[in-house]
Coordinates of C-alpha atoms and ligand atoms in Angstrom, one line a residue:
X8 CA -58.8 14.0 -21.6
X9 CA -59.5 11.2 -24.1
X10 CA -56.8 9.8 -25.9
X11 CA -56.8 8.7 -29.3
X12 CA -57.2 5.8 -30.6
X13 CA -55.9 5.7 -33.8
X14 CA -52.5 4.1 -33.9
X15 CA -51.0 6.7 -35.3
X16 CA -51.2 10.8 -34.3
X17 CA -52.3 12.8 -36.8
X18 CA -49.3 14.8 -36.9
X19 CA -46.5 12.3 -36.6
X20 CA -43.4 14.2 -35.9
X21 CA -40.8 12.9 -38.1
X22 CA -38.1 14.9 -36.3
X23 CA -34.9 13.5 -38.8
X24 CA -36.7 11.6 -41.5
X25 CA -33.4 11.7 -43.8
X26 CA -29.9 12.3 -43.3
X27 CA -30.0 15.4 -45.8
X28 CA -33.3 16.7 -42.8
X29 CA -30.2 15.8 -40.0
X30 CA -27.1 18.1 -42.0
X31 CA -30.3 21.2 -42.9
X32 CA -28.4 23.7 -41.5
X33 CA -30.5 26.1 -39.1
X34 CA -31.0 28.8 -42.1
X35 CA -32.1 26.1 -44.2
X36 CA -29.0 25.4 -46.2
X37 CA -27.4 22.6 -47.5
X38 CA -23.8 22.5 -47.3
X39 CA -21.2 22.4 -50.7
X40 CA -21.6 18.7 -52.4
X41 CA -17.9 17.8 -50.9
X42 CA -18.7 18.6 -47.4
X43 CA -20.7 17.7 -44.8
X44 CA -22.2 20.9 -42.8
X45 CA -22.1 20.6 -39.4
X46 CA -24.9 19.1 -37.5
X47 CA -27.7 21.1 -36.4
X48 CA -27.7 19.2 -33.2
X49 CA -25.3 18.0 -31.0
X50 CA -24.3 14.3 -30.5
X51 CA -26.3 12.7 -27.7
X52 CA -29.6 14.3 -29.8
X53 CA -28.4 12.5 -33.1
X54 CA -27.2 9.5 -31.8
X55 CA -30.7 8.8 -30.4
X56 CA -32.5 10.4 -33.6
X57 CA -30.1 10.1 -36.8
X58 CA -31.3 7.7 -39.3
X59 CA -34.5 6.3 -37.0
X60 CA -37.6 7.7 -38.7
X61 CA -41.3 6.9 -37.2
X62 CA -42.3 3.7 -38.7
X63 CA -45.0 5.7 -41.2
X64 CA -47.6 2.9 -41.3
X65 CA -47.5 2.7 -37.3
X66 CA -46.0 4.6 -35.7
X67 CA -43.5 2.6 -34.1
X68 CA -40.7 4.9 -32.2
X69 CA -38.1 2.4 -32.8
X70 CA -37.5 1.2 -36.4
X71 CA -38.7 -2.3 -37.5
X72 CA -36.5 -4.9 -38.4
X73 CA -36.8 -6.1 -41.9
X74 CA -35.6 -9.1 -42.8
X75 CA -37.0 -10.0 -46.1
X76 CA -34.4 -10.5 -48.8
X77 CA -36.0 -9.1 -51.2
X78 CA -38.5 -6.6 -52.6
X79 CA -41.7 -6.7 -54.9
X80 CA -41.7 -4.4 -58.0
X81 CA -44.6 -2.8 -59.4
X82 CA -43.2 -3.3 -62.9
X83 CA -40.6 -4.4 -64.2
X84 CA -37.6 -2.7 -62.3
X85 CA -39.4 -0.5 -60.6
X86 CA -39.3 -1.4 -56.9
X87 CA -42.5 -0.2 -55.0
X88 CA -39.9 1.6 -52.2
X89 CA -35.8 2.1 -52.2
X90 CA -34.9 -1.5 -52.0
X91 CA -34.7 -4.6 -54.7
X92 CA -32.4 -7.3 -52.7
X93 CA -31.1 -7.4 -49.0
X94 CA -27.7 -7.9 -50.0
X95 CA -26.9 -4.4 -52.0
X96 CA -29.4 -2.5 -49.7
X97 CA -31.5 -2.9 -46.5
X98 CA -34.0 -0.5 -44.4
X99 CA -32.0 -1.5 -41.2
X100 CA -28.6 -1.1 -42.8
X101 CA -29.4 2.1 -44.3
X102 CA -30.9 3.3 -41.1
X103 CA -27.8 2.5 -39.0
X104 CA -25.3 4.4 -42.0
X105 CA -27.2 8.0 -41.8
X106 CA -26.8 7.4 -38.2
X107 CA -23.0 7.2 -38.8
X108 CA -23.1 9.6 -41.1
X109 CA -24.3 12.4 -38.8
X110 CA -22.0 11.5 -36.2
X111 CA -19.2 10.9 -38.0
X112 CA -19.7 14.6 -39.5
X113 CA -20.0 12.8 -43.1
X114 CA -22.2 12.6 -46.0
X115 CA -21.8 9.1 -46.6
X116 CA -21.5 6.0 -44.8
X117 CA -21.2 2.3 -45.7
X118 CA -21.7 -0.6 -43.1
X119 CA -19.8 -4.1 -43.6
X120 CA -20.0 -7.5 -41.7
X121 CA -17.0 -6.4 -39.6
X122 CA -14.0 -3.8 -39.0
X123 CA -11.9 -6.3 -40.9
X124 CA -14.1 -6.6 -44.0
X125 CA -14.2 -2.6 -44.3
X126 CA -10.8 -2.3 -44.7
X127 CA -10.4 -5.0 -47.0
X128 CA -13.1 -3.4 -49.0
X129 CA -11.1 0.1 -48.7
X130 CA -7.5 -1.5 -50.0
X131 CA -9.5 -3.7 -52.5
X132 CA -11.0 -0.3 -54.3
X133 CA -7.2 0.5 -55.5
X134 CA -5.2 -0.5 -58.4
X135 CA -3.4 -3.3 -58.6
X136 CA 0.8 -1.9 -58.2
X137 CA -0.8 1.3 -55.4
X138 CA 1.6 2.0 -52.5
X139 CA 0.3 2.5 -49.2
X140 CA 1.9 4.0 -46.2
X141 CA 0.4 2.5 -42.6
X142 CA 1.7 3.2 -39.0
X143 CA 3.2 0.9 -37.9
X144 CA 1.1 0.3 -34.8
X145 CA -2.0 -1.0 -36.4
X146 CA -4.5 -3.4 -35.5
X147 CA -2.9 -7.0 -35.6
X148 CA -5.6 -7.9 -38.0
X149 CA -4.9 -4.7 -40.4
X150 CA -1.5 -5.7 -40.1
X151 CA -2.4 -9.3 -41.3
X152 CA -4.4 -7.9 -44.3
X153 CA -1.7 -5.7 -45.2
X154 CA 1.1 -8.1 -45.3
X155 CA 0.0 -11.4 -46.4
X156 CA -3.4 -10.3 -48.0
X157 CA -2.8 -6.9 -50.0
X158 CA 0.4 -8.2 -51.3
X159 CA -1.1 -10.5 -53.2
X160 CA -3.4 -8.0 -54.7
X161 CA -0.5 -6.3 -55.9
X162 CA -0.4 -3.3 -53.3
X163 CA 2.4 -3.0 -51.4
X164 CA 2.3 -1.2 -48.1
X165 CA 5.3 0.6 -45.9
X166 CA 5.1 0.7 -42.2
X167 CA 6.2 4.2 -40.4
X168 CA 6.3 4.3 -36.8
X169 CA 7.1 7.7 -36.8
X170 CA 4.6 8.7 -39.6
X171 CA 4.5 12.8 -39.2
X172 CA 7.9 12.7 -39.6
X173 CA 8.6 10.1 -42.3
X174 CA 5.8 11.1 -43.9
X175 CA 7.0 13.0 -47.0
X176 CA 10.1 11.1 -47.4
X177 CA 7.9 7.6 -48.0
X178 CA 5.5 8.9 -50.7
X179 CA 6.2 7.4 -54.1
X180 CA 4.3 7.9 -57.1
X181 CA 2.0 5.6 -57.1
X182 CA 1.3 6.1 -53.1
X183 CA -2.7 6.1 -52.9
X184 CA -3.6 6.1 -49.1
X185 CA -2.1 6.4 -46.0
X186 CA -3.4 4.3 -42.7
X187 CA -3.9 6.0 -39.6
X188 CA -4.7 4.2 -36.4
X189 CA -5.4 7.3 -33.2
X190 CA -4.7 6.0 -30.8
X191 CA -2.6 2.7 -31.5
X192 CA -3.2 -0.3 -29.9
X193 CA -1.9 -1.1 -27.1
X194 CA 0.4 1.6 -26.7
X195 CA -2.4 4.4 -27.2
X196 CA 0.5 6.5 -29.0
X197 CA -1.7 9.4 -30.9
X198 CA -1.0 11.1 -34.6
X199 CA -1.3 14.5 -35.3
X200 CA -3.9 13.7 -38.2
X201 CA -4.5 17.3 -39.6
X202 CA -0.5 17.3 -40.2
X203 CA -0.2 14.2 -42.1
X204 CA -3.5 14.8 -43.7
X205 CA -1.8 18.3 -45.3
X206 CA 1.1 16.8 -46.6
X207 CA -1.1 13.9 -48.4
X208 CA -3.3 15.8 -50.0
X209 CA -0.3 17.9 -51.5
X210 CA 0.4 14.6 -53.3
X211 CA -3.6 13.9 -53.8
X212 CA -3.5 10.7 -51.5
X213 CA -6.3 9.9 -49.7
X214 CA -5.8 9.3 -45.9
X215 CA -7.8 7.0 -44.0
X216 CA -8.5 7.0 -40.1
X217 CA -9.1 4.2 -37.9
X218 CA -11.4 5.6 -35.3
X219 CA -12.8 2.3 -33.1
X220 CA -10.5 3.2 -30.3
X221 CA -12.2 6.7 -29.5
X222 CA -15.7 6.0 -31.1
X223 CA -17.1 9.7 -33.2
X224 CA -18.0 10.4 -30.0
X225 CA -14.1 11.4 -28.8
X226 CA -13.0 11.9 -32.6
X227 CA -14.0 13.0 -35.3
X228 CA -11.3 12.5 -38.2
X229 CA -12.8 14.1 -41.0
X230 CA -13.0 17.2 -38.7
X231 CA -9.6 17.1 -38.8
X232 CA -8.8 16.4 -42.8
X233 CA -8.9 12.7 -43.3
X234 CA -11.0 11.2 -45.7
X235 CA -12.0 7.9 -44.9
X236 CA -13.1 7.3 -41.1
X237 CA -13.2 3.5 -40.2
X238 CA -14.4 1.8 -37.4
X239 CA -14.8 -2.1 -35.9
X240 CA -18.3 -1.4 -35.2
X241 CA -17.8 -4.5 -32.9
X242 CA -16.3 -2.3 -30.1
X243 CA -17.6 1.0 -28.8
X244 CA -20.6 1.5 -31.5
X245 CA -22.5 -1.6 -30.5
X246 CA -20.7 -1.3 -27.4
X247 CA -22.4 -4.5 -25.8
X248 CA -19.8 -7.0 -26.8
X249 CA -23.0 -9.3 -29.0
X250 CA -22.3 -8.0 -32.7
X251 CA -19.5 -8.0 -35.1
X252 CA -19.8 -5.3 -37.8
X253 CA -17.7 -2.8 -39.5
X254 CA -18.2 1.3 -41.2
X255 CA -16.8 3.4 -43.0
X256 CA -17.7 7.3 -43.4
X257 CA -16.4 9.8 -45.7
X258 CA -17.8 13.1 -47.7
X259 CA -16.4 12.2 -51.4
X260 CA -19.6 10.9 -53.6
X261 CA -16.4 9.1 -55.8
X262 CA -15.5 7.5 -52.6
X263 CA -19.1 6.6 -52.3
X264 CA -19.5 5.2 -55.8
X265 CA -16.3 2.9 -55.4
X266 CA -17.1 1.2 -52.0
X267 CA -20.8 0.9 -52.3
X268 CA -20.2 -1.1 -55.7
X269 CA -17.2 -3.3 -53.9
X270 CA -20.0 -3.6 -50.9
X271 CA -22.3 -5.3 -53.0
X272 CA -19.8 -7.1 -55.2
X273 CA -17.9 -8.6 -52.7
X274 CA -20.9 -9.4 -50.7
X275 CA -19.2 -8.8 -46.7
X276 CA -22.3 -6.8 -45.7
X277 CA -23.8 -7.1 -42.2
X278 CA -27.1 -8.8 -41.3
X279 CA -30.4 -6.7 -40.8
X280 CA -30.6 -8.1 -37.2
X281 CA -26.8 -6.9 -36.5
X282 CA -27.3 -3.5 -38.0
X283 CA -31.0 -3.0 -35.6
X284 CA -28.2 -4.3 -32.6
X285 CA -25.7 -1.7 -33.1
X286 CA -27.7 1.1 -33.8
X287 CA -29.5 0.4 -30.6
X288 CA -25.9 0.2 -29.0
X289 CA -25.1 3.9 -31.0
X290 CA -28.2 5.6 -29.2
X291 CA -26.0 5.5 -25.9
X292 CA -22.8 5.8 -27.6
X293 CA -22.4 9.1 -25.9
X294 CA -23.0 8.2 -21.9
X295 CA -20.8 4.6 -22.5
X296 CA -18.5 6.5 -24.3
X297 CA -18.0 9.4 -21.4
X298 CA -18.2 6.9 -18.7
X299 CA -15.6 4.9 -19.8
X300 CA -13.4 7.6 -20.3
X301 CA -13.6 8.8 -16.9
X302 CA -13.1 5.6 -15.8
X303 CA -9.9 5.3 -17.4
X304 CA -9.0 8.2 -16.5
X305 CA -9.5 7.5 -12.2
X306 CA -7.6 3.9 -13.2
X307 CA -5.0 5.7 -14.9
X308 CA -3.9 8.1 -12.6
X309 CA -4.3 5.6 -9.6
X310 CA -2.1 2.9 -11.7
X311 CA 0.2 6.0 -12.3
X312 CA 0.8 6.6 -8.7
X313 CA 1.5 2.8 -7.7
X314 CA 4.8 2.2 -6.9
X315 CA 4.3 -1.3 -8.9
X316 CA 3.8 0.6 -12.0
X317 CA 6.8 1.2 -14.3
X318 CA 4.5 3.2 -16.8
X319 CA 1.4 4.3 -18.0
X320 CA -0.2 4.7 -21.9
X321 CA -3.1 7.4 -21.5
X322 CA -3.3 10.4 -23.8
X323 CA -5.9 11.1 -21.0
X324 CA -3.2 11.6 -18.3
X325 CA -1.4 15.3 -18.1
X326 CA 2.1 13.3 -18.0
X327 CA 1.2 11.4 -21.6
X328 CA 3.6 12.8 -24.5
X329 CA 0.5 12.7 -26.7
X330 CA -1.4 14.7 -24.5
X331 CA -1.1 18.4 -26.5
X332 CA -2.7 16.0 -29.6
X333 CA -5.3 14.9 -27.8
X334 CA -6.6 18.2 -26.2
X335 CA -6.7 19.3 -30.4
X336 CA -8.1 16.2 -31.6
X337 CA -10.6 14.5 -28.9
X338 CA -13.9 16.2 -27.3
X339 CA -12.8 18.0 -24.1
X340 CA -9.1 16.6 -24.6
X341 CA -10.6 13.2 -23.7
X342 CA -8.2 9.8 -23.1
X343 CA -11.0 7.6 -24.2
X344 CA -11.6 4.2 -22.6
X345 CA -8.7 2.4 -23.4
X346 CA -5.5 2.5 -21.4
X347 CA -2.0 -0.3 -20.8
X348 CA 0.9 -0.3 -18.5
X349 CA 3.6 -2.3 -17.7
X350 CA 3.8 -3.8 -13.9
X351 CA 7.2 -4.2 -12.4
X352 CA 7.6 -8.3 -12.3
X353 CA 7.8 -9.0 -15.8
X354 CA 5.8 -11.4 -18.1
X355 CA 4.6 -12.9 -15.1
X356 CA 3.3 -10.3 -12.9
X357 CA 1.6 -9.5 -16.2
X358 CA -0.4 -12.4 -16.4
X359 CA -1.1 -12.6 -12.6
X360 CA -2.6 -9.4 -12.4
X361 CA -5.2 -10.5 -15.4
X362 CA -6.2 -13.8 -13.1
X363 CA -6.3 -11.5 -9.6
X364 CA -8.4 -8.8 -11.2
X365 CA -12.3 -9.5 -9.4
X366 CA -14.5 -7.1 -12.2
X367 CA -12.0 -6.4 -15.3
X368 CA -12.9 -9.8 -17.3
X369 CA -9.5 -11.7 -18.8
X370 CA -10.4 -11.5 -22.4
X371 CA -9.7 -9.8 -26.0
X372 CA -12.0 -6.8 -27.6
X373 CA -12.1 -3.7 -26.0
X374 CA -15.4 -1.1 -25.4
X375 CA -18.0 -2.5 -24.4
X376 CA -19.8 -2.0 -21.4
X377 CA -18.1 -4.6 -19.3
X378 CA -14.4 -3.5 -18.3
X379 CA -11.5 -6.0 -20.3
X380 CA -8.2 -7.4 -19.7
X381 CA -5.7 -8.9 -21.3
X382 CA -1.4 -9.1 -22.2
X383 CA -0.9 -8.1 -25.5
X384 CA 2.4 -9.9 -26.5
X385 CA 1.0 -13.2 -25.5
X386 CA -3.0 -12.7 -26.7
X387 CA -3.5 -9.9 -29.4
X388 CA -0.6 -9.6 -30.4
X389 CA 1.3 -12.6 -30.0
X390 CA 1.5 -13.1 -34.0
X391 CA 4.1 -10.2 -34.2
X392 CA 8.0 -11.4 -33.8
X393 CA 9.0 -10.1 -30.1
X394 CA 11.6 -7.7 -31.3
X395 CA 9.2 -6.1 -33.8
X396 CA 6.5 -6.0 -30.6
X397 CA 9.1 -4.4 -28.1
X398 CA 10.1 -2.0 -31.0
X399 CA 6.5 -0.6 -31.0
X400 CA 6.2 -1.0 -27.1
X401 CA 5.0 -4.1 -27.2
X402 CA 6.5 -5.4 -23.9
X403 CA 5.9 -8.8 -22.0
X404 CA 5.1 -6.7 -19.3
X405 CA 2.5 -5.0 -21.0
X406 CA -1.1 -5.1 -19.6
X407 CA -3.9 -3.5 -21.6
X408 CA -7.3 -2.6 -20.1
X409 CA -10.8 -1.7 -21.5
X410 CA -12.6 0.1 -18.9
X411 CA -16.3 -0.2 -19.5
X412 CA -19.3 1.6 -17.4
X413 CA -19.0 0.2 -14.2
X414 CA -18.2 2.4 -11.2
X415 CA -15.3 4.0 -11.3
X416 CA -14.1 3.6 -7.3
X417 CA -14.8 0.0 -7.8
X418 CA -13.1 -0.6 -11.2
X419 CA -9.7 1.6 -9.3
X420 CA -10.2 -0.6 -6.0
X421 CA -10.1 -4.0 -8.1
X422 CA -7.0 -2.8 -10.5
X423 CA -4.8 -1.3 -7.5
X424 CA -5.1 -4.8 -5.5
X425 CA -4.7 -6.9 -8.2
X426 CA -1.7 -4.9 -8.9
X427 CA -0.6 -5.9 -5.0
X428 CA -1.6 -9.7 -5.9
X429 CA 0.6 -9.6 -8.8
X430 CA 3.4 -8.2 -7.8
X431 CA 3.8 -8.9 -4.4
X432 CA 1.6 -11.9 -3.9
X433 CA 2.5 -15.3 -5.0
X434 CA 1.8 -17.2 -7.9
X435 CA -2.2 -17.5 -8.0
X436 CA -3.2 -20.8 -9.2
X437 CA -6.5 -20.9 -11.6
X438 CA -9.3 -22.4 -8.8
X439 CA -9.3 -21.4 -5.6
X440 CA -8.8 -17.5 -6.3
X441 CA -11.2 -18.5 -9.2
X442 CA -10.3 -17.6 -12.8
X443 CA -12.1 -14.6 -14.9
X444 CA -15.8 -15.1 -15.3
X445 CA -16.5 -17.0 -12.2
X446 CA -15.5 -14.0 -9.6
X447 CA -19.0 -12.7 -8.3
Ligands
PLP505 C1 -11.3 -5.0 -33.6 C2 -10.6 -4.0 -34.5 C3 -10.6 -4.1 -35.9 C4 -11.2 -5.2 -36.6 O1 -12.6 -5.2 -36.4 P1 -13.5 -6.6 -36.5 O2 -14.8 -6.1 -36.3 O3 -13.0 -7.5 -35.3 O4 -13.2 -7.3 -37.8 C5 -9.9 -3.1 -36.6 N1 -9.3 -2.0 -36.0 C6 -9.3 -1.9 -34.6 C7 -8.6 -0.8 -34.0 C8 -9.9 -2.9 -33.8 O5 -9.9 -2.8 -32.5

């Protein structure tokens, strides 16, 4: 059998050319304008095909990168393909949205240079004098942007730590959006999305999730009545720990019109070479993903049965509070990768057990493939007053670990004797037990 030798077969299969191909429902249908149909395929299939046509001219499986800035016309505004300049549009950026898109369950999606520019782009889109109602456990760097930034801007937000229940009672008039983060970080408390979602839209306020603990691989908000999905692209997505980079998904076209123009007006877009990175990183979201959730999981139950342990944070466990909303909210009633605890010995043992750990790496950023560790009240969130920290569960005691893809009996081995180290051993001294990075 000969092969052939043109570069390019003569029937290339373009099996999802466009993300409108992806959401073709089986009997050929395309969904209502407002909603996005549910995929034809399943996630592991789009996460390796959404948004990554054959290169048309040759062939190439896997999508060039295109760096040019900016685009010839063949007239006078009248670009030869889609794009004109780098900064309002590119093929890799566009690529890595539909991606997004399709497994995010959403019609549109907009990529920014990080998690933090997204959702300064999100609170910048509303009127000056909005209200906005957060949880209270958000992202240290949300919180930052909601206090000291948005407040300048005009929009004032109120933190709820109880949000399904205080819900109701903190809409005002002018109350625009309310900010989720499922699970919180550290404390991995979860919110009953669907239930706050139903009361917002009662009062026409948008609700927006932030999804980079679980990745759209565990959650899907907008399955469960949000608008606006967010996500740090910088953790699980990319998942290798090498790009910062923010998205946001969502089905309104309004939505659409109001953060694409503040993408290219503001200008915090990612670069070609970062969006090519993390859509190579979204092709395995789904094994990293799963891996690291079992992972947790065999850490979290063998943490929970140490007598060193005063307690565990793992919607994955059958103990956790939040478990009955994670089996409604999270694929298979999955804990995801993250997990804390608190180790008997105080601020200390806290900070022994991060030097004594032999795999789990002492550092901050969570879900990548490499397993994390670090003490939230005096790293990630050191910034918040202490009684404010131990209101939300913040304690000094508090350890919180990002397991990545390495094998599970060796990621439990390492945390169970560094929990012996740091709690019944000594004081280690940075050197001869070696610090993080230097322990193979
Ligand atoms: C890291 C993170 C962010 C911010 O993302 P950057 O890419 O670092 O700007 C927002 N939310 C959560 C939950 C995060 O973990």
């Amino acid at each position: 059998m000969t092969k052939s030798h043109s570069p390019v077969p003569d029937h290339v299969p373009f099996p999802f050319p466009s993300l409108e191909k992806v959401l073709t429902r089986e009997d050929g249908c395309i969904e209502t304008p407002q909603r996005a149909p549910s995929p034809v395929h399943q996630f592991g299939t789009l996460a390796v095909h959404a948004g990554s046509p054959l290169d048309p001219t040759t062939g190439a499986v896997i999508e060039p990168l295109s760096l040019s800035t900016t685009f010839a016309q063949t007239s006078v505004g009248k670009p030869i393909g889609l794009y004109e300049y780098s900064r309002s549009s590119n093929p890799n950026r566009t690529n890595f949205e539909e991606a997004i898109a399709a497994l995010e369950h959403a019609r549109h999606a907009l990529a920014f240079s990080s998690g933090s520019a997204t959702t300064a782009t999100i609170l910048q889109s509303l009127a000056t004098k909005s209200h906005v109602i957060s949880v209270s456990d958000v992202y240290g760097g949300t919180h930052r942007y909601f206090t000291q930034v948005a407040e300048a801007h005009g929009v004032l937000v109120t933190f709820s730590p109880s949000i399904e229940i205080d819900v109701e009672q903190l809409i005002r008039d002018n109350t625009k959006l309310i900010w989720i983060e499922s699970p919180s970080n550290p404390t991995l408390s979860l919110v009953d999305i669907r239930r706050v979602a139903t009361i917002a839209h009662n009062h026409g306020i948008l609700v927006v999730v932030d999804n980079t603990f679980l990745s759209p691989y565990v959650q899907n908000p907008l399955d469960h009545g949000a608008d606006i999905v967010v996500h740090s692209v910088t953790k699980y997505i990319n998942g290798h720990s090498d790009v910062v980079m923010g998205v946001a998904a969502f089905n309104s076209d309004e939505v659409k019109a109001r953060l694409s123009f503040l993408q290219n007006a503001i200008g915090a877009v990612p670069s070609p070479f970062d969006c090519w990175l993390a859509h190579r990183g979204l092709k395995t979201l789904h094994l990293r993903a799963r891996e690291a959730s079992n992972n947790a999981t065999a850490v979290a139950k063998a943490l929970e049965a140490s007598p060193h342990v005063i307690a565990v944070n793992y919607p994955g466990l059958e103990s956790s509070k939040y478990r009955p909303i994670a089996l409604k909210q999270h694929r298979d009633g999955m804990g995801g990768g993250m997990l804390s605890f608190r180790l008997k010995g105080g601020h200390e043992a806290s900070e022994r057990f991060c030097q004594a750990t032999k795999i789990f790496v002492l550092a901050e950023s969570l879900g990548g493939v490499e397993s994390l560790c670090e003490v939230p009240s005096a790293m990630t969130h050191a910034g918040i007053p202490k009684d404010q920290r131990e209101a939300i569960g913040v304690f000094d005691d508090l350890v919180r670990l990002s397991c990545g893809v390495e094998d599970s009996a060796d990621l439990v081995k390492d945390v169970l004797q560094a929990v012996e180290k740091a709690v019944v051993g000594g004081k280690i001294t940075n050197g001869v037990n070696g610090t993080n990075g230097t322990k193979f």
